[in-house]
Amino acid sequence: MLQSISSNPFRSKSKFPIIFEIKGALYRCFCQGLNLKLAWLPSHSGIRDNEFVDSLAKQASTSGTLMHHITYTHDLISLAKIHQMADWNSLWKKTQKSIGKYYAELQPDIPSKPWFFKFRNGSKHSTSVICRIRLGHTCTPVFLAKLRIKDSSICECGLDEGTIDHKFFNCPNLSVSLYDYLPNNIPRPVNLKSLLNLVFTPFVQTLLDFISINNIKL
């Protein structure tokens, strides 16, 4: 509250009407020559008046009136977000049965924040590569043949289908297989789909380093 009062409300994203009211009251006090000091006091600090105010606040939360004179939009935003996430998750559960099944196995629920939220140092290209892998839209022979961009879905090595798992684990053109590049704390056997569940962890950088070392174009 003190930070909100001391900040410039016209430059803030959250323009609470009550902050304007408090600022207006402080200005009227200033015009009347009243010198006020605002300070934060921790609860249960042994100050009698502060303890009394705390007790009144607790009473109001349980026995106060249900009628409010003013309902600010900021009080409703949190409720709207909760309902929005619930509806989004419900729709996601229904649609994943018919479309986007591959991605739905990696992302069964809508996260509160995207996987790259903690990946602050990652470049736009790195984020794009991981997103394409998670969606299954990569420049592998299998996917390009599906789009009729290539005539064959066989890998350049000529030994097997050019799937993303083959390109990462078994292709003889690799400098090092992803099996050998994985940290020891990741249990084996493993496939790429199970590893993609770890993009919310620092493992995402390990995966990007592997792609860079092997110069895999995705």
PDB file of C-alpha atoms in Angstrom:
ATOM      1  CA  MET A   1       0.000   0.000   0.000  1.00  0.00           C
ATOM      2  CA  LEU A   2       2.794   2.449   0.897  1.00  0.00           C
ATOM      3  CA  GLN A   3       4.606   1.687  -2.365  1.00  0.00           C
ATOM      4  CA  SER A   4       1.391   2.292  -4.313  1.00  0.00           C
ATOM      5  CA  ILE A   5       0.820   5.610  -2.575  1.00  0.00           C
ATOM      6  CA  SER A   6       4.394   6.802  -3.166  1.00  0.00           C
ATOM      7  CA  SER A   7       4.403   5.742  -6.840  1.00  0.00           C
ATOM      8  CA  ASN A   8       3.128   7.794  -9.749  1.00  0.00           C
ATOM      9  CA  PRO A   9      -0.339   6.290 -10.435  1.00  0.00           C
ATOM     10  CA  PHE A  10      -0.443   7.687 -13.958  1.00  0.00           C
ATOM     11  CA  ARG A  11       2.595   5.575 -14.929  1.00  0.00           C
ATOM     12  CA  SER A  12       1.430   2.452 -13.154  1.00  0.00           C
ATOM     13  CA  LYS A  13      -0.464  -0.404 -14.807  1.00  0.00           C
ATOM     14  CA  SER A  14      -2.621  -0.804 -11.713  1.00  0.00           C
ATOM     15  CA  LYS A  15      -4.615   2.374 -11.165  1.00  0.00           C
ATOM     16  CA  PHE A  16      -6.591   1.534  -8.032  1.00  0.00           C
ATOM     17  CA  PRO A  17      -9.285   4.157  -7.414  1.00  0.00           C
ATOM     18  CA  ILE A  18      -8.713   3.950  -3.658  1.00  0.00           C
ATOM     19  CA  ILE A  19      -5.112   5.115  -4.183  1.00  0.00           C
ATOM     20  CA  PHE A  20      -6.411   8.290  -5.820  1.00  0.00           C
ATOM     21  CA  GLU A  21      -8.773   8.789  -2.890  1.00  0.00           C
ATOM     22  CA  ILE A  22      -5.944   8.404  -0.383  1.00  0.00           C
ATOM     23  CA  LYS A  23      -3.730  10.797  -2.338  1.00  0.00           C
ATOM     24  CA  GLY A  24      -6.583  13.292  -2.452  1.00  0.00           C
ATOM     25  CA  ALA A  25      -7.087  13.017   1.331  1.00  0.00           C
ATOM     26  CA  LEU A  26      -3.347  13.494   1.933  1.00  0.00           C
ATOM     27  CA  TYR A  27      -3.346  16.559  -0.302  1.00  0.00           C
ATOM     28  CA  ARG A  28      -6.279  18.085   1.587  1.00  0.00           C
ATOM     29  CA  CYS A  29      -4.412  17.483   4.850  1.00  0.00           C
ATOM     30  CA  PHE A  30      -1.335  19.158   3.374  1.00  0.00           C
ATOM     31  CA  CYS A  31      -3.417  22.196   2.357  1.00  0.00           C
ATOM     32  CA  GLN A  32      -4.699  22.468   5.931  1.00  0.00           C
ATOM     33  CA  GLY A  33      -1.158  22.405   7.321  1.00  0.00           C
ATOM     34  CA  LEU A  34      -1.413  18.889   8.751  1.00  0.00           C
ATOM     35  CA  ASN A  35       1.876  17.006   8.702  1.00  0.00           C
ATOM     36  CA  LEU A  36       1.186  13.295   8.352  1.00  0.00           C
ATOM     37  CA  LYS A  37       3.638  10.399   8.377  1.00  0.00           C
ATOM     38  CA  LEU A  38       2.750   7.001   6.958  1.00  0.00           C
ATOM     39  CA  ALA A  39       4.579   3.946   8.242  1.00  0.00           C
ATOM     40  CA  TRP A  40       4.253   0.184   7.912  1.00  0.00           C
ATOM     41  CA  LEU A  41       3.792  -1.711  11.155  1.00  0.00           C
ATOM     42  CA  PRO A  42       4.078  -5.493  11.322  1.00  0.00           C
ATOM     43  CA  SER A  43       1.154  -7.279  12.948  1.00  0.00           C
ATOM     44  CA  HIS A  44       1.480  -8.584  16.498  1.00  0.00           C
ATOM     45  CA  SER A  45       4.070  -5.919  17.223  1.00  0.00           C
ATOM     46  CA  GLY A  46       2.671  -5.179  20.666  1.00  0.00           C
ATOM     47  CA  ILE A  47       1.235  -1.776  19.725  1.00  0.00           C
ATOM     48  CA  ARG A  48      -2.214  -1.561  21.315  1.00  0.00           C
ATOM     49  CA  ASP A  49      -3.976   0.433  18.604  1.00  0.00           C
ATOM     50  CA  ASN A  50      -2.446  -1.702  15.873  1.00  0.00           C
ATOM     51  CA  GLU A  51      -3.619  -4.893  17.584  1.00  0.00           C
ATOM     52  CA  PHE A  52      -7.107  -3.381  17.922  1.00  0.00           C
ATOM     53  CA  VAL A  53      -7.277  -2.556  14.196  1.00  0.00           C
ATOM     54  CA  ASP A  54      -6.135  -6.090  13.330  1.00  0.00           C
ATOM     55  CA  SER A  55      -8.890  -7.591  15.467  1.00  0.00           C
ATOM     56  CA  LEU A  56     -11.524  -5.386  13.772  1.00  0.00           C
ATOM     57  CA  ALA A  57     -10.263  -6.437  10.342  1.00  0.00           C
ATOM     58  CA  LYS A  58     -10.589 -10.107  11.282  1.00  0.00           C
ATOM     59  CA  GLN A  59     -14.115  -9.548  12.578  1.00  0.00           C
ATOM     60  CA  ALA A  60     -15.105  -7.789   9.365  1.00  0.00           C
ATOM     61  CA  SER A  61     -13.859 -10.714   7.261  1.00  0.00           C
ATOM     62  CA  THR A  62     -16.275 -13.110   9.010  1.00  0.00           C
ATOM     63  CA  SER A  63     -19.168 -11.000  10.259  1.00  0.00           C
ATOM     64  CA  GLY A  64     -19.091  -7.968   8.023  1.00  0.00           C
ATOM     65  CA  THR A  65     -21.935  -7.004   5.724  1.00  0.00           C
ATOM     66  CA  LEU A  66     -22.197  -8.706   2.344  1.00  0.00           C
ATOM     67  CA  MET A  67     -23.291  -5.447   0.740  1.00  0.00           C
ATOM     68  CA  HIS A  68     -20.502  -3.358  -0.736  1.00  0.00           C
ATOM     69  CA  HIS A  69     -20.951   0.230  -1.755  1.00  0.00           C
ATOM     70  CA  ILE A  70     -18.224   0.040  -4.380  1.00  0.00           C
ATOM     71  CA  THR A  71     -16.773  -2.928  -6.268  1.00  0.00           C
ATOM     72  CA  TYR A  72     -13.597  -1.985  -8.074  1.00  0.00           C
ATOM     73  CA  THR A  73     -12.651  -3.628 -11.350  1.00  0.00           C
ATOM     74  CA  HIS A  74      -9.360  -4.746  -9.797  1.00  0.00           C
ATOM     75  CA  ASP A  75     -11.311  -6.882  -7.339  1.00  0.00           C
ATOM     76  CA  LEU A  76     -12.930  -8.761 -10.235  1.00  0.00           C
ATOM     77  CA  ILE A  77      -9.833  -9.364 -12.353  1.00  0.00           C
ATOM     78  CA  SER A  78      -8.587 -12.247 -10.214  1.00  0.00           C
ATOM     79  CA  LEU A  79     -11.997 -13.945 -10.407  1.00  0.00           C
ATOM     80  CA  ALA A  80     -12.100 -13.571 -14.179  1.00  0.00           C
ATOM     81  CA  LYS A  81      -8.642 -15.132 -14.489  1.00  0.00           C
ATOM     82  CA  ILE A  82      -9.674 -18.157 -12.420  1.00  0.00           C
ATOM     83  CA  HIS A  83     -12.774 -18.771 -14.552  1.00  0.00           C
ATOM     84  CA  GLN A  84     -10.829 -18.164 -17.749  1.00  0.00           C
ATOM     85  CA  MET A  85      -8.193 -20.763 -16.843  1.00  0.00           C
ATOM     86  CA  ALA A  86     -10.882 -23.275 -15.856  1.00  0.00           C
ATOM     87  CA  ASP A  87     -12.732 -22.809 -19.161  1.00  0.00           C
ATOM     88  CA  TRP A  88      -9.477 -22.981 -21.131  1.00  0.00           C
ATOM     89  CA  ASN A  89      -8.468 -26.225 -19.438  1.00  0.00           C
ATOM     90  CA  SER A  90     -11.911 -27.705 -20.037  1.00  0.00           C
ATOM     91  CA  LEU A  91     -11.740 -26.832 -23.743  1.00  0.00           C
ATOM     92  CA  TRP A  92      -8.182 -28.192 -23.936  1.00  0.00           C
ATOM     93  CA  LYS A  93      -9.291 -31.530 -22.450  1.00  0.00           C
ATOM     94  CA  LYS A  94     -12.056 -31.869 -25.048  1.00  0.00           C
ATOM     95  CA  THR A  95     -10.104 -30.835 -28.153  1.00  0.00           C
ATOM     96  CA  GLN A  96      -7.013 -32.931 -27.395  1.00  0.00           C
ATOM     97  CA  LYS A  97      -9.056 -36.078 -28.030  1.00  0.00           C
ATOM     98  CA  SER A  98      -9.371 -35.235 -31.713  1.00  0.00           C
ATOM     99  CA  ILE A  99      -6.566 -32.808 -32.634  1.00  0.00           C
ATOM    100  CA  GLY A 100      -3.105 -32.076 -31.293  1.00  0.00           C
ATOM    101  CA  LYS A 101      -2.775 -35.477 -29.607  1.00  0.00           C
ATOM    102  CA  TYR A 102       1.040 -35.438 -29.761  1.00  0.00           C
ATOM    103  CA  TYR A 103       1.320 -32.069 -28.061  1.00  0.00           C
ATOM    104  CA  ALA A 104      -1.455 -32.931 -25.601  1.00  0.00           C
ATOM    105  CA  GLU A 105       0.638 -35.823 -24.281  1.00  0.00           C
ATOM    106  CA  LEU A 106       3.396 -33.324 -23.500  1.00  0.00           C
ATOM    107  CA  GLN A 107       1.042 -30.661 -22.179  1.00  0.00           C
ATOM    108  CA  PRO A 108      -1.992 -32.342 -20.561  1.00  0.00           C
ATOM    109  CA  ASP A 109      -2.965 -29.143 -18.722  1.00  0.00           C
ATOM    110  CA  ILE A 110      -2.632 -25.444 -19.444  1.00  0.00           C
ATOM    111  CA  PRO A 111       0.280 -24.130 -17.329  1.00  0.00           C
ATOM    112  CA  SER A 112      -0.033 -20.866 -15.449  1.00  0.00           C
ATOM    113  CA  LYS A 113       3.097 -19.674 -17.276  1.00  0.00           C
ATOM    114  CA  PRO A 114       4.781 -20.907 -20.485  1.00  0.00           C
ATOM    115  CA  TRP A 115       7.784 -23.235 -20.260  1.00  0.00           C
ATOM    116  CA  PHE A 116      10.179 -20.504 -21.412  1.00  0.00           C
ATOM    117  CA  PHE A 117       9.153 -18.130 -18.606  1.00  0.00           C
ATOM    118  CA  LYS A 118      12.254 -19.133 -16.598  1.00  0.00           C
ATOM    119  CA  PHE A 119      14.380 -19.438 -19.731  1.00  0.00           C
ATOM    120  CA  ARG A 120      15.212 -15.735 -19.616  1.00  0.00           C
ATOM    121  CA  ASN A 121      18.641 -15.989 -21.253  1.00  0.00           C
ATOM    122  CA  GLY A 122      17.442 -18.031 -24.210  1.00  0.00           C
ATOM    123  CA  SER A 123      17.333 -16.502 -27.664  1.00  0.00           C
ATOM    124  CA  LYS A 124      14.210 -16.258 -29.792  1.00  0.00           C
ATOM    125  CA  HIS A 125      15.638 -18.882 -32.146  1.00  0.00           C
ATOM    126  CA  SER A 126      16.281 -21.333 -29.278  1.00  0.00           C
ATOM    127  CA  THR A 127      12.757 -20.887 -27.947  1.00  0.00           C
ATOM    128  CA  SER A 128      11.345 -21.372 -31.450  1.00  0.00           C
ATOM    129  CA  VAL A 129      13.312 -24.613 -31.928  1.00  0.00           C
ATOM    130  CA  ILE A 130      12.044 -26.152 -28.689  1.00  0.00           C
ATOM    131  CA  CYS A 131       8.470 -25.065 -29.474  1.00  0.00           C
ATOM    132  CA  ARG A 132       8.635 -26.726 -32.906  1.00  0.00           C
ATOM    133  CA  ILE A 133       9.988 -29.940 -31.379  1.00  0.00           C
ATOM    134  CA  ARG A 134       7.194 -29.996 -28.813  1.00  0.00           C
ATOM    135  CA  LEU A 135       4.596 -29.453 -31.543  1.00  0.00           C
ATOM    136  CA  GLY A 136       6.174 -32.073 -33.802  1.00  0.00           C
ATOM    137  CA  HIS A 137       6.666 -29.517 -36.601  1.00  0.00           C
ATOM    138  CA  THR A 138      10.371 -29.976 -37.367  1.00  0.00           C
ATOM    139  CA  CYS A 139      12.386 -30.168 -40.570  1.00  0.00           C
ATOM    140  CA  THR A 140      12.834 -33.927 -40.337  1.00  0.00           C
ATOM    141  CA  PRO A 141      12.458 -36.136 -43.437  1.00  0.00           C
ATOM    142  CA  VAL A 142       9.297 -37.712 -42.017  1.00  0.00           C
ATOM    143  CA  PHE A 143       7.548 -34.391 -41.406  1.00  0.00           C
ATOM    144  CA  LEU A 144       8.742 -32.849 -44.699  1.00  0.00           C
ATOM    145  CA  ALA A 145       7.513 -35.917 -46.593  1.00  0.00           C
ATOM    146  CA  LYS A 146       4.158 -35.580 -44.834  1.00  0.00           C
ATOM    147  CA  LEU A 147       3.937 -32.027 -46.189  1.00  0.00           C
ATOM    148  CA  ARG A 148       5.067 -33.321 -49.625  1.00  0.00           C
ATOM    149  CA  ILE A 149       8.144 -31.132 -49.509  1.00  0.00           C
ATOM    150  CA  LYS A 150      10.351 -34.228 -49.789  1.00  0.00           C
ATOM    151  CA  ASP A 151       9.703 -37.361 -51.829  1.00  0.00           C
ATOM    152  CA  SER A 152      11.099 -39.727 -49.206  1.00  0.00           C
ATOM    153  CA  SER A 153      10.827 -39.947 -45.420  1.00  0.00           C
ATOM    154  CA  ILE A 154      14.103 -41.862 -45.136  1.00  0.00           C
ATOM    155  CA  CYS A 155      16.900 -40.144 -43.190  1.00  0.00           C
ATOM    156  CA  GLU A 156      19.927 -38.811 -45.071  1.00  0.00           C
ATOM    157  CA  CYS A 157      21.942 -41.692 -43.603  1.00  0.00           C
ATOM    158  CA  GLY A 158      19.695 -44.102 -45.522  1.00  0.00           C
ATOM    159  CA  LEU A 159      19.305 -46.521 -42.596  1.00  0.00           C
ATOM    160  CA  ASP A 160      15.894 -45.675 -41.135  1.00  0.00           C
ATOM    161  CA  GLU A 161      12.901 -43.343 -41.161  1.00  0.00           C
ATOM    162  CA  GLY A 162      13.973 -39.781 -40.505  1.00  0.00           C
ATOM    163  CA  THR A 163      12.002 -39.281 -37.308  1.00  0.00           C
ATOM    164  CA  ILE A 164      13.067 -36.825 -34.632  1.00  0.00           C
ATOM    165  CA  ASP A 165      14.022 -39.721 -32.338  1.00  0.00           C
ATOM    166  CA  HIS A 166      16.226 -41.250 -35.030  1.00  0.00           C
ATOM    167  CA  LYS A 167      17.891 -37.887 -35.688  1.00  0.00           C
ATOM    168  CA  PHE A 168      18.654 -37.462 -31.986  1.00  0.00           C
ATOM    169  CA  PHE A 169      19.524 -40.986 -30.857  1.00  0.00           C
ATOM    170  CA  ASN A 170      20.438 -43.407 -33.639  1.00  0.00           C
ATOM    171  CA  CYS A 171      21.609 -41.543 -36.742  1.00  0.00           C
ATOM    172  CA  PRO A 172      25.268 -42.415 -37.566  1.00  0.00           C
ATOM    173  CA  ASN A 173      25.790 -38.838 -38.779  1.00  0.00           C
ATOM    174  CA  LEU A 174      25.661 -37.616 -35.172  1.00  0.00           C
ATOM    175  CA  SER A 175      28.856 -36.431 -33.534  1.00  0.00           C
ATOM    176  CA  VAL A 176      27.448 -37.752 -30.264  1.00  0.00           C
ATOM    177  CA  SER A 177      24.151 -39.500 -29.542  1.00  0.00           C
ATOM    178  CA  LEU A 178      21.709 -37.875 -27.176  1.00  0.00           C
ATOM    179  CA  TYR A 179      21.916 -41.075 -25.097  1.00  0.00           C
ATOM    180  CA  ASP A 180      25.577 -40.353 -24.408  1.00  0.00           C
ATOM    181  CA  TYR A 181      25.048 -36.633 -23.935  1.00  0.00           C
ATOM    182  CA  LEU A 182      22.337 -36.862 -21.274  1.00  0.00           C
ATOM    183  CA  PRO A 183      23.240 -36.096 -17.648  1.00  0.00           C
ATOM    184  CA  ASN A 184      23.652 -39.138 -15.393  1.00  0.00           C
ATOM    185  CA  ASN A 185      20.675 -38.140 -13.242  1.00  0.00           C
ATOM    186  CA  ILE A 186      18.234 -38.880 -16.090  1.00  0.00           C
ATOM    187  CA  PRO A 187      17.174 -42.542 -15.918  1.00  0.00           C
ATOM    188  CA  ARG A 188      17.416 -44.787 -18.972  1.00  0.00           C
ATOM    189  CA  PRO A 189      15.866 -45.987 -21.256  1.00  0.00           C
ATOM    190  CA  VAL A 190      14.458 -42.733 -22.515  1.00  0.00           C
ATOM    191  CA  ASN A 191      12.842 -41.236 -25.592  1.00  0.00           C
ATOM    192  CA  LEU A 192      12.539 -37.660 -26.775  1.00  0.00           C
ATOM    193  CA  LYS A 193       8.895 -37.315 -25.729  1.00  0.00           C
ATOM    194  CA  SER A 194       9.744 -38.044 -22.098  1.00  0.00           C
ATOM    195  CA  LEU A 195      12.663 -35.606 -22.246  1.00  0.00           C
ATOM    196  CA  LEU A 196      10.430 -32.833 -23.582  1.00  0.00           C
ATOM    197  CA  ASN A 197       8.552 -32.925 -20.282  1.00  0.00           C
ATOM    198  CA  LEU A 198      11.731 -31.507 -18.738  1.00  0.00           C
ATOM    199  CA  VAL A 199      11.666 -28.199 -20.638  1.00  0.00           C
ATOM    200  CA  PHE A 200      10.435 -26.501 -17.469  1.00  0.00           C
ATOM    201  CA  THR A 201      13.846 -27.336 -15.925  1.00  0.00           C
ATOM    202  CA  PRO A 202      17.446 -26.319 -16.778  1.00  0.00           C
ATOM    203  CA  PHE A 203      17.626 -29.470 -18.947  1.00  0.00           C
ATOM    204  CA  VAL A 204      16.350 -27.369 -21.843  1.00  0.00           C
ATOM    205  CA  GLN A 205      19.834 -25.848 -22.180  1.00  0.00           C
ATOM    206  CA  THR A 206      21.373 -29.329 -22.376  1.00  0.00           C
ATOM    207  CA  LEU A 207      19.033 -30.181 -25.246  1.00  0.00           C
ATOM    208  CA  LEU A 208      19.900 -26.973 -27.082  1.00  0.00           C
ATOM    209  CA  ASP A 209      23.631 -27.593 -26.618  1.00  0.00           C
ATOM    210  CA  PHE A 210      23.231 -31.080 -28.091  1.00  0.00           C
ATOM    211  CA  ILE A 211      21.427 -29.666 -31.142  1.00  0.00           C
ATOM    212  CA  SER A 212      24.156 -27.081 -31.617  1.00  0.00           C
ATOM    213  CA  ILE A 213      27.042 -29.565 -31.271  1.00  0.00           C
ATOM    214  CA  ASN A 214      25.532 -31.872 -33.875  1.00  0.00           C
ATOM    215  CA  ASN A 215      24.455 -28.979 -36.117  1.00  0.00           C
ATOM    216  CA  ILE A 216      20.942 -30.401 -36.426  1.00  0.00           C
ATOM    217  CA  LYS A 217      18.693 -28.217 -38.563  1.00  0.00           C
ATOM    218  CA  LEU A 218      15.137 -28.126 -37.261  1.00  0.00           C
TER     219      LEU A 218
END
